[in-house]
Amino acid sequence: MTWRAWAELLRVSALFTVPGDALAGAAAVGLRPNGRTLLAVGSSLCLYEAGMALNDWADREVDAVERPHRPIPSGRLSAGAALGAAGALTGAGLVLASRAGRPALAVASALSVTVWSYDLYFKHTAGGPAAMAAARGLDLVLGAVATGSGAARLGDAREAGVPGASWGAFAAGGGRPGILAAVPSAAVLSAHTYAVTSVSRHEAQGGSTAVPLAALTATIGLGALATRGAWGGGVHAVPEVPDPAPRSRRGRGRGLPRLSLPPRGSGGLPPTRRSRTSTQPGRGGSGESFKRSPRPPAPRAPLTPAHLATTAFAAAYIRTAAKPLLHAALNPSPPLTQRAVGGGIRAMIPLQATLAARTGAGATALAVMALVPLARKFARKVSVT
């Protein structure tokens, strides 16, 4: 059936991994999704499907040997139809992005160039994984830029989180948050994409143990990184502790701390750092001496719902990707390698939810995770690879 052939060509089961990019991008810059976020999602979906159609058009001769069941080599769809669909979907994606503002159109244009460059040139070169990783990172940035542009154009300073909301201030990072806040989340998503794409280069022939093993290591590391909030801030930020040193009222107006000298015979230790013991006779035959007391423990961040949600979603991400990658590393056959690629693609959903949850955007993270059962259901009917 024609609709079945189009579903296979466009890999509709993988579509559910796309909306989370824009939603995670909005969460990364501390904004709630708005109408322009939805435009970014629509643009991302169109550009993603354009890449799928163009991929099969560019690989039609290779697929005729390695995957003769694909829609083009099997004759169910023509190569011209696939190329036309790629062009039409690219145009639709750019139109939707333009409705979200010029900054969003600029990012979407860069994304479309990256997609076409990957399919037509970089895919079969050493730069293939890097090009695909860049595309996925740009997709997350598209959501951040579109959402921020929407908030600025609406003049909603409370939504944008900046005083006097304007796109210039948002893009430059002069307000809070700036667009650079989306870079860490985009980097994590790009790193995961790089690992999955590296494995996908062996899915037709198999035979590679080192690549799935490296991807498995990267998956565990990225999950731990997102959970720990290793790039600063996030849900694990340690609250600032005020300086306990009192300000002197006699500091001649300079706000200098008061100096206090320790009593004689104390060994030069301040009174607040001493404790008494009776091992040696001290001053005046009192039998007292002093020793240094241990430092107080460093303050710990409180356990919050955002912390728990981030940990749970990160665990789901690692579980989704790690198990098939381990199987592919132990037995690098084509079927298990393809299964590992599929698991890595589906794992993007809990990874996106993790990135959203670590910023405190719990509702956004839950909305992203709601796509997991849909992706699983459609993956049984149409392969994601």
Coordinates of N, CA, C and O in Angstrom, one line a residue, residues 207-332:
G207 N 29.7 -6.4 12.8 CA 31.1 -6.7 12.9 C 31.9 -5.8 13.8 O 33.1 -6.0 14.0
S208 N 31.3 -4.7 14.4 CA 32.1 -3.8 15.2 C 31.7 -4.0 16.7 O 30.5 -3.9 17.0
T209 N 32.6 -4.3 17.5 CA 32.4 -4.4 19.0 C 32.8 -3.1 19.7 O 32.1 -2.7 20.7
A210 N 33.9 -2.5 19.2 CA 34.4 -1.3 19.9 C 33.4 -0.2 19.9 O 33.2 0.6 20.9
V211 N 32.7 0.0 18.7 CA 31.9 1.2 18.6 C 30.6 1.1 19.5 O 30.3 2.1 20.2
P212 N 29.9 0.0 19.5 CA 28.8 -0.1 20.5 C 29.3 0.0 22.0 O 28.6 0.6 22.8
L213 N 30.5 -0.5 22.2 CA 31.0 -0.4 23.6 C 31.3 1.0 24.0 O 31.0 1.5 25.1
A214 N 31.8 1.8 23.0 CA 32.1 3.2 23.3 C 30.8 4.0 23.4 O 30.7 4.9 24.3
A215 N 29.8 3.6 22.6 CA 28.5 4.3 22.7 C 27.9 4.0 24.1 O 27.2 4.8 24.7
L216 N 28.0 2.7 24.6 CA 27.5 2.3 25.9 C 28.2 3.2 27.0 O 27.5 3.7 27.9
T217 N 29.5 3.3 26.9 CA 30.2 4.1 27.9 C 29.7 5.6 27.8 O 29.5 6.2 28.9
A218 N 29.5 6.1 26.6 CA 29.0 7.5 26.5 C 27.6 7.7 27.1 O 27.3 8.7 27.7
T219 N 26.8 6.7 26.9 CA 25.4 6.7 27.4 C 25.4 6.8 28.9 O 24.7 7.6 29.5
I220 N 26.2 6.0 29.5 CA 26.2 6.0 31.0 C 26.8 7.3 31.5 O 26.3 7.9 32.5
G221 N 27.8 7.8 30.8 CA 28.4 9.1 31.2 C 27.5 10.2 31.1 O 27.4 11.1 31.9
L222 N 26.8 10.3 29.9 CA 25.8 11.4 29.7 C 24.7 11.3 30.7 O 24.2 12.4 31.2
G223 N 24.2 10.1 31.0 CA 23.1 10.0 32.0 C 23.6 10.5 33.4 O 22.8 11.2 34.1
A224 N 24.8 10.1 33.8 CA 25.3 10.6 35.1 C 25.6 12.1 35.0 O 25.3 12.8 36.0
L225 N 26.0 12.6 33.9 CA 26.3 14.1 33.8 C 25.0 14.9 33.9 O 25.0 15.9 34.7
A226 N 23.9 14.4 33.3 CA 22.7 15.1 33.4 C 22.1 15.1 34.8 O 21.5 16.0 35.3
T227 N 22.3 13.9 35.5 CA 21.8 13.8 36.8 C 22.5 14.6 37.8 O 21.9 15.3 38.7
R228 N 23.8 14.7 37.7 CA 24.6 15.5 38.6 C 24.6 17.0 38.4 O 25.0 17.7 39.2
G229 N 24.2 17.4 37.2 CA 24.2 18.8 36.9 C 25.6 19.3 36.8 O 26.0 20.3 37.4
A230 N 26.5 18.6 36.1 CA 27.9 18.9 36.2 C 28.3 20.2 35.6 O 29.4 20.6 35.9
W231 N 27.5 20.8 34.8 CA 27.9 22.1 34.1 C 27.5 23.3 34.9 O 27.4 24.4 34.4
G232 N 27.0 23.1 36.2 CA 26.7 24.2 37.0 C 25.3 24.5 37.0 O 24.6 24.3 36.0
G233 N 24.8 25.1 38.1 CA 23.4 25.5 38.2 C 22.5 24.3 38.2 O 22.8 23.2 38.7
G234 N 21.3 24.4 37.6 CA 20.4 23.3 37.5 C 19.8 23.0 38.8 O 19.8 23.8 39.7
V235 N 19.2 21.8 38.9 CA 18.5 21.4 40.1 C 19.4 21.1 41.2 O 19.0 20.9 42.4
H236 N 20.7 20.9 41.0 CA 21.6 20.5 42.0 C 22.5 21.7 42.5 O 23.5 21.4 43.2
A237 N 22.1 22.9 42.2 CA 23.0 24.0 42.6 C 23.0 24.1 44.2 O 22.0 24.0 44.8
V238 N 24.2 24.2 44.7 CA 24.3 24.4 46.2 C 24.0 25.8 46.6 O 24.5 26.7 46.0
P239 N 23.1 26.0 47.5 CA 22.7 27.3 47.9 C 23.9 28.1 48.4 O 24.8 27.6 49.1
E240 N 23.9 29.4 48.1 CA 25.0 30.2 48.6 C 24.9 30.4 50.1 O 23.9 30.7 50.7
V241 N 26.1 30.3 50.7 CA 26.2 30.4 52.1 C 26.7 31.8 52.5 O 27.8 32.1 51.9
P242 N 26.1 32.5 53.3 CA 26.6 33.9 53.7 C 27.9 33.8 54.4 O 28.2 32.8 55.1
D243 N 28.7 34.8 54.3 CA 30.0 34.9 54.9 C 29.7 35.0 56.4 O 29.1 36.0 56.9
P244 N 30.2 34.1 57.2 CA 30.0 34.2 58.7 C 30.8 35.3 59.4 O 30.5 35.6 60.5
A245 N 31.8 35.8 58.7 CA 32.6 36.8 59.4 C 31.9 38.1 59.6 O 31.3 38.6 58.6
P246 N 31.8 38.6 60.8 CA 31.0 39.9 61.0 C 31.7 41.1 60.4 O 32.9 41.1 60.4
R247 N 30.9 42.0 60.0 CA 31.5 43.3 59.5 C 31.8 44.2 60.7 O 31.0 44.3 61.6
S248 N 32.9 44.8 60.7 CA 33.3 45.7 61.8 C 32.6 47.0 61.6 O 32.5 47.6 60.5
R249 N 32.2 47.5 62.7 CA 31.6 48.8 62.8 C 32.6 49.9 63.0 O 32.3 51.1 63.0
R250 N 33.9 49.5 63.2 CA 35.0 50.4 63.4 C 36.0 50.4 62.2 O 37.1 50.7 62.4
G251 N 35.5 49.9 61.1 CA 36.5 49.7 60.0 C 36.6 50.9 59.2 O 37.0 50.9 58.0
R252 N 36.4 52.1 59.8 CA 36.7 53.4 59.1 C 35.9 53.5 57.8 O 36.3 54.0 56.8
G253 N 34.6 52.9 57.8 CA 33.8 53.0 56.7 C 34.1 52.1 55.5 O 33.6 52.3 54.5
R254 N 35.1 51.2 55.7 CA 35.5 50.4 54.6 C 34.9 49.0 54.6 O 35.2 48.2 53.8
G255 N 34.1 48.7 55.6 CA 33.5 47.4 55.7 C 34.5 46.3 55.9 O 34.3 45.1 55.5
L256 N 35.6 46.5 56.6 CA 36.6 45.5 56.8 C 36.2 44.6 58.0 O 35.6 45.1 59.0
P257 N 36.5 43.3 58.0 CA 36.2 42.5 59.1 C 37.0 42.8 60.3 O 38.2 43.2 60.2
R258 N 36.4 42.7 61.5 CA 37.1 43.0 62.7 C 38.2 41.9 63.0 O 38.0 40.7 62.8
L259 N 39.4 42.4 63.4 CA 40.5 41.5 63.7 C 40.4 41.2 65.2 O 40.3 42.0 66.1
S260 N 40.5 39.9 65.6 CA 40.6 39.5 67.0 C 41.8 38.6 67.2 O 42.0 37.7 66.4
L261 N 42.5 38.9 68.3 CA 43.7 38.1 68.6 C 43.4 37.0 69.5 O 42.6 37.1 70.4
P262 N 44.0 35.8 69.3 CA 43.7 34.7 70.2 C 44.4 34.9 71.6 O 45.3 35.7 71.7
P263 N 43.8 34.3 72.6 CA 44.5 34.5 73.9 C 45.8 33.8 74.0 O 46.1 32.9 73.2
R264 N 46.6 34.3 74.9 CA 48.0 33.7 75.1 C 47.9 32.2 75.5 O 47.0 31.8 76.2
G265 N 48.9 31.5 74.9 CA 48.9 30.1 75.3 C 48.0 29.2 74.5 O 47.8 28.0 74.8
S266 N 47.3 29.8 73.5 CA 46.3 29.0 72.8 C 46.9 28.3 71.6 O 46.2 27.7 70.8
G267 N 48.2 28.6 71.4 CA 48.8 28.0 70.2 C 48.5 28.8 68.9 O 48.6 28.2 67.8
G268 N 48.0 30.0 69.0 CA 47.7 30.8 67.9 C 46.4 30.5 67.2 O 46.1 30.9 66.1
L269 N 45.5 29.7 67.9 CA 44.3 29.3 67.2 C 43.2 30.2 67.8 O 43.1 30.5 68.9
P270 N 42.3 30.6 66.9 CA 41.1 31.4 67.4 C 40.3 30.6 68.3 O 40.2 29.3 68.2
P271 N 39.6 31.2 69.2 CA 38.7 30.5 70.2 C 37.7 29.6 69.5 O 37.3 28.6 70.0
T272 N 37.2 30.1 68.4 CA 36.1 29.3 67.7 C 36.6 28.0 67.1 O 35.8 27.2 66.7
R273 N 37.9 27.8 67.0 CA 38.4 26.6 66.4 C 39.1 25.7 67.4 O 39.9 24.9 67.0
R274 N 38.9 25.9 68.7 CA 39.5 25.1 69.7 C 38.6 24.3 70.5 O 37.4 24.7 70.8
S275 N 39.0 23.2 71.0 CA 38.3 22.4 72.0 C 39.2 22.0 73.1 O 40.4 21.9 72.9
R276 N 38.6 21.7 74.3 CA 39.5 21.4 75.4 C 39.8 19.9 75.6 O 39.0 19.1 75.2
T277 N 41.0 19.7 76.1 CA 41.3 18.3 76.5 C 42.2 18.4 77.7 O 42.7 19.5 78.1
S278 N 42.5 17.3 78.4 CA 43.2 17.3 79.7 C 44.4 16.4 79.6 O 44.8 15.7 80.5
T279 N 45.1 16.5 78.5 CA 46.3 15.6 78.3 C 47.6 16.2 78.9 O 48.4 15.5 79.4
Q280 N 47.7 17.5 78.9 CA 48.9 18.2 79.4 C 48.5 19.4 80.3 O 47.5 20.0 80.0
P281 N 49.3 19.6 81.2 CA 49.0 20.8 82.0 C 49.2 22.1 81.2 O 50.2 22.2 80.4
G282 N 48.4 23.0 81.3 CA 48.4 24.2 80.5 C 48.8 25.4 81.4 O 49.4 25.3 82.4
R283 N 48.4 26.5 81.0 CA 48.7 27.8 81.6 C 48.0 27.8 83.0 O 46.9 27.6 83.1
G284 N 48.8 28.2 83.9 CA 48.3 28.3 85.3 C 48.0 27.0 86.0 O 47.4 26.9 87.0
G285 N 48.6 25.9 85.4 CA 48.4 24.6 86.0 C 47.0 24.1 86.0 O 46.6 23.3 86.8
S286 N 46.2 24.5 85.0 CA 44.8 24.1 85.0 C 44.6 22.8 84.3 O 43.5 22.2 84.3
G287 N 45.7 22.2 83.7 CA 45.6 20.9 83.0 C 44.8 21.0 81.7 O 44.3 20.0 81.3
E288 N 44.7 22.2 81.2 CA 43.9 22.3 79.9 C 44.8 22.6 78.8 O 45.8 23.4 78.9
S289 N 44.6 22.0 77.6 CA 45.3 22.4 76.4 C 44.2 22.4 75.3 O 43.1 22.0 75.5
F290 N 44.6 22.7 74.1 CA 43.7 22.9 73.0 C 44.1 22.2 71.8 O 45.3 22.0 71.5
K291 N 43.1 21.7 71.0 CA 43.4 21.1 69.8 C 42.4 21.6 68.7 O 41.3 22.1 69.1
R292 N 42.7 21.4 67.4 CA 41.9 21.9 66.4 C 40.7 21.1 66.2 O 40.8 19.8 66.1
S293 N 39.5 21.7 66.1 CA 38.3 20.9 65.9 C 38.0 20.7 64.4 O 38.5 21.5 63.6
P294 N 37.3 19.6 64.0 CA 37.1 19.4 62.6 C 36.3 20.5 62.0 O 35.5 21.1 62.6
R295 N 36.5 20.6 60.6 CA 35.7 21.6 59.9 C 34.3 21.2 59.7 O 34.0 20.0 59.6
P296 N 33.4 22.1 59.7 CA 32.0 21.7 59.5 C 31.7 21.2 58.1 O 32.4 21.5 57.2
P297 N 30.8 20.2 58.0 CA 30.6 19.6 56.6 C 30.0 20.7 55.7 O 29.3 21.6 56.1
A298 N 30.4 20.5 54.4 CA 29.9 21.4 53.4 C 28.4 21.3 53.2 O 27.8 20.2 53.3
P299 N 27.7 22.4 53.0 CA 26.2 22.3 52.8 C 25.8 21.4 51.6 O 26.5 21.5 50.6
R300 N 24.8 20.7 51.7 CA 24.3 19.9 50.6 C 23.0 20.4 50.1 O 22.2 21.0 50.8
A301 N 22.8 20.2 48.8 CA 21.5 20.7 48.2 C 20.4 19.8 48.7 O 20.5 18.6 48.8
P302 N 19.2 20.4 49.0 CA 18.1 19.6 49.4 C 17.6 18.7 48.3 O 17.7 19.0 47.1
L303 N 17.0 17.6 48.7 CA 16.4 16.6 47.7 C 15.1 17.2 47.3 O 14.2 17.3 48.1
T304 N 14.9 17.5 46.0 CA 13.7 18.1 45.5 C 13.0 17.2 44.5 O 13.6 16.3 44.0
P305 N 11.7 17.5 44.2 CA 11.0 16.7 43.2 C 11.7 16.8 41.9 O 11.8 15.8 41.1
A306 N 12.3 18.0 41.5 CA 13.1 18.1 40.3 C 14.3 17.1 40.3 O 14.6 16.5 39.2
H307 N 14.9 17.0 41.4 CA 16.1 16.1 41.6 C 15.6 14.6 41.3 O 16.2 13.9 40.6
L308 N 14.5 14.3 42.0 CA 14.0 12.9 41.8 C 13.6 12.6 40.4 O 13.8 11.5 39.8
A309 N 12.9 13.6 39.8 CA 12.4 13.4 38.4 C 13.6 13.3 37.4 O 13.6 12.4 36.5
T310 N 14.6 14.1 37.6 CA 15.8 14.0 36.8 C 16.5 12.7 36.9 O 16.9 12.1 35.9
T311 N 16.6 12.2 38.1 CA 17.2 10.9 38.3 C 16.4 9.8 37.6 O 17.0 8.9 37.0
A312 N 15.1 9.8 37.8 CA 14.2 8.8 37.2 C 14.3 8.8 35.7 O 14.4 7.7 35.0
F313 N 14.3 10.0 35.1 CA 14.3 10.0 33.6 C 15.7 9.7 33.1 O 15.8 9.0 32.0
A314 N 16.7 10.0 33.8 CA 18.1 9.6 33.4 C 18.2 8.1 33.4 O 18.9 7.5 32.6
A315 N 17.7 7.5 34.5 CA 17.7 6.0 34.6 C 17.0 5.4 33.4 O 17.4 4.4 32.8
A316 N 15.8 6.0 33.0 CA 15.1 5.5 31.9 C 15.9 5.6 30.6 O 15.8 4.8 29.7
Y317 N 16.6 6.7 30.5 CA 17.4 7.0 29.3 C 18.5 5.9 29.2 O 18.7 5.3 28.1
I318 N 19.2 5.7 30.3 CA 20.3 4.7 30.3 C 19.8 3.3 30.0 O 20.3 2.5 29.2
R319 N 18.6 3.0 30.6 CA 18.1 1.6 30.4 C 17.7 1.4 29.0 O 17.9 0.3 28.4
T320 N 17.1 2.4 28.3 CA 16.6 2.3 27.0 C 17.7 2.1 26.0 O 17.6 1.3 25.1
A321 N 18.8 2.8 26.2 CA 19.9 2.7 25.2 C 21.0 1.7 25.6 O 21.5 1.1 24.7
A322 N 21.2 1.4 26.9 CA 22.3 0.6 27.3 C 22.1 -0.9 26.9 O 23.1 -1.5 26.5
K323 N 21.0 -1.4 27.2 CA 20.8 -2.8 27.0 C 21.0 -3.3 25.6 O 21.8 -4.2 25.3
P324 N 20.4 -2.7 24.5 CA 20.7 -3.1 23.2 C 22.1 -2.8 22.8 O 22.7 -3.6 21.9
L325 N 22.7 -1.7 23.3 CA 24.1 -1.5 23.0 C 25.0 -2.6 23.5 O 26.0 -3.0 22.9
L326 N 24.7 -3.0 24.7 CA 25.5 -4.1 25.3 C 25.4 -5.4 24.5 O 26.4 -6.1 24.3
H327 N 24.2 -5.7 24.1 CA 24.0 -6.9 23.2 C 24.8 -6.8 21.9 O 25.3 -7.8 21.4
A328 N 24.8 -5.6 21.3 CA 25.5 -5.4 20.1 C 27.0 -5.5 20.3 O 27.7 -5.9 19.4
A329 N 27.5 -5.1 21.5 CA 28.9 -5.2 21.7 C 29.3 -6.6 21.9 O 30.4 -7.1 21.5
L330 N 28.4 -7.4 22.6 CA 28.7 -8.8 22.8 C 28.6 -9.7 21.5 O 29.3 -10.6 21.3
N331 N 27.6 -9.3 20.7 CA 27.4 -10.0 19.4 C 27.1 -9.0 18.3 O 26.0 -8.6 18.1
P332 N 28.1 -8.5 17.6 CA 28.0 -7.4 16.7 C 27.4 -7.9 15.3 O 27.9 -7.6 14.3

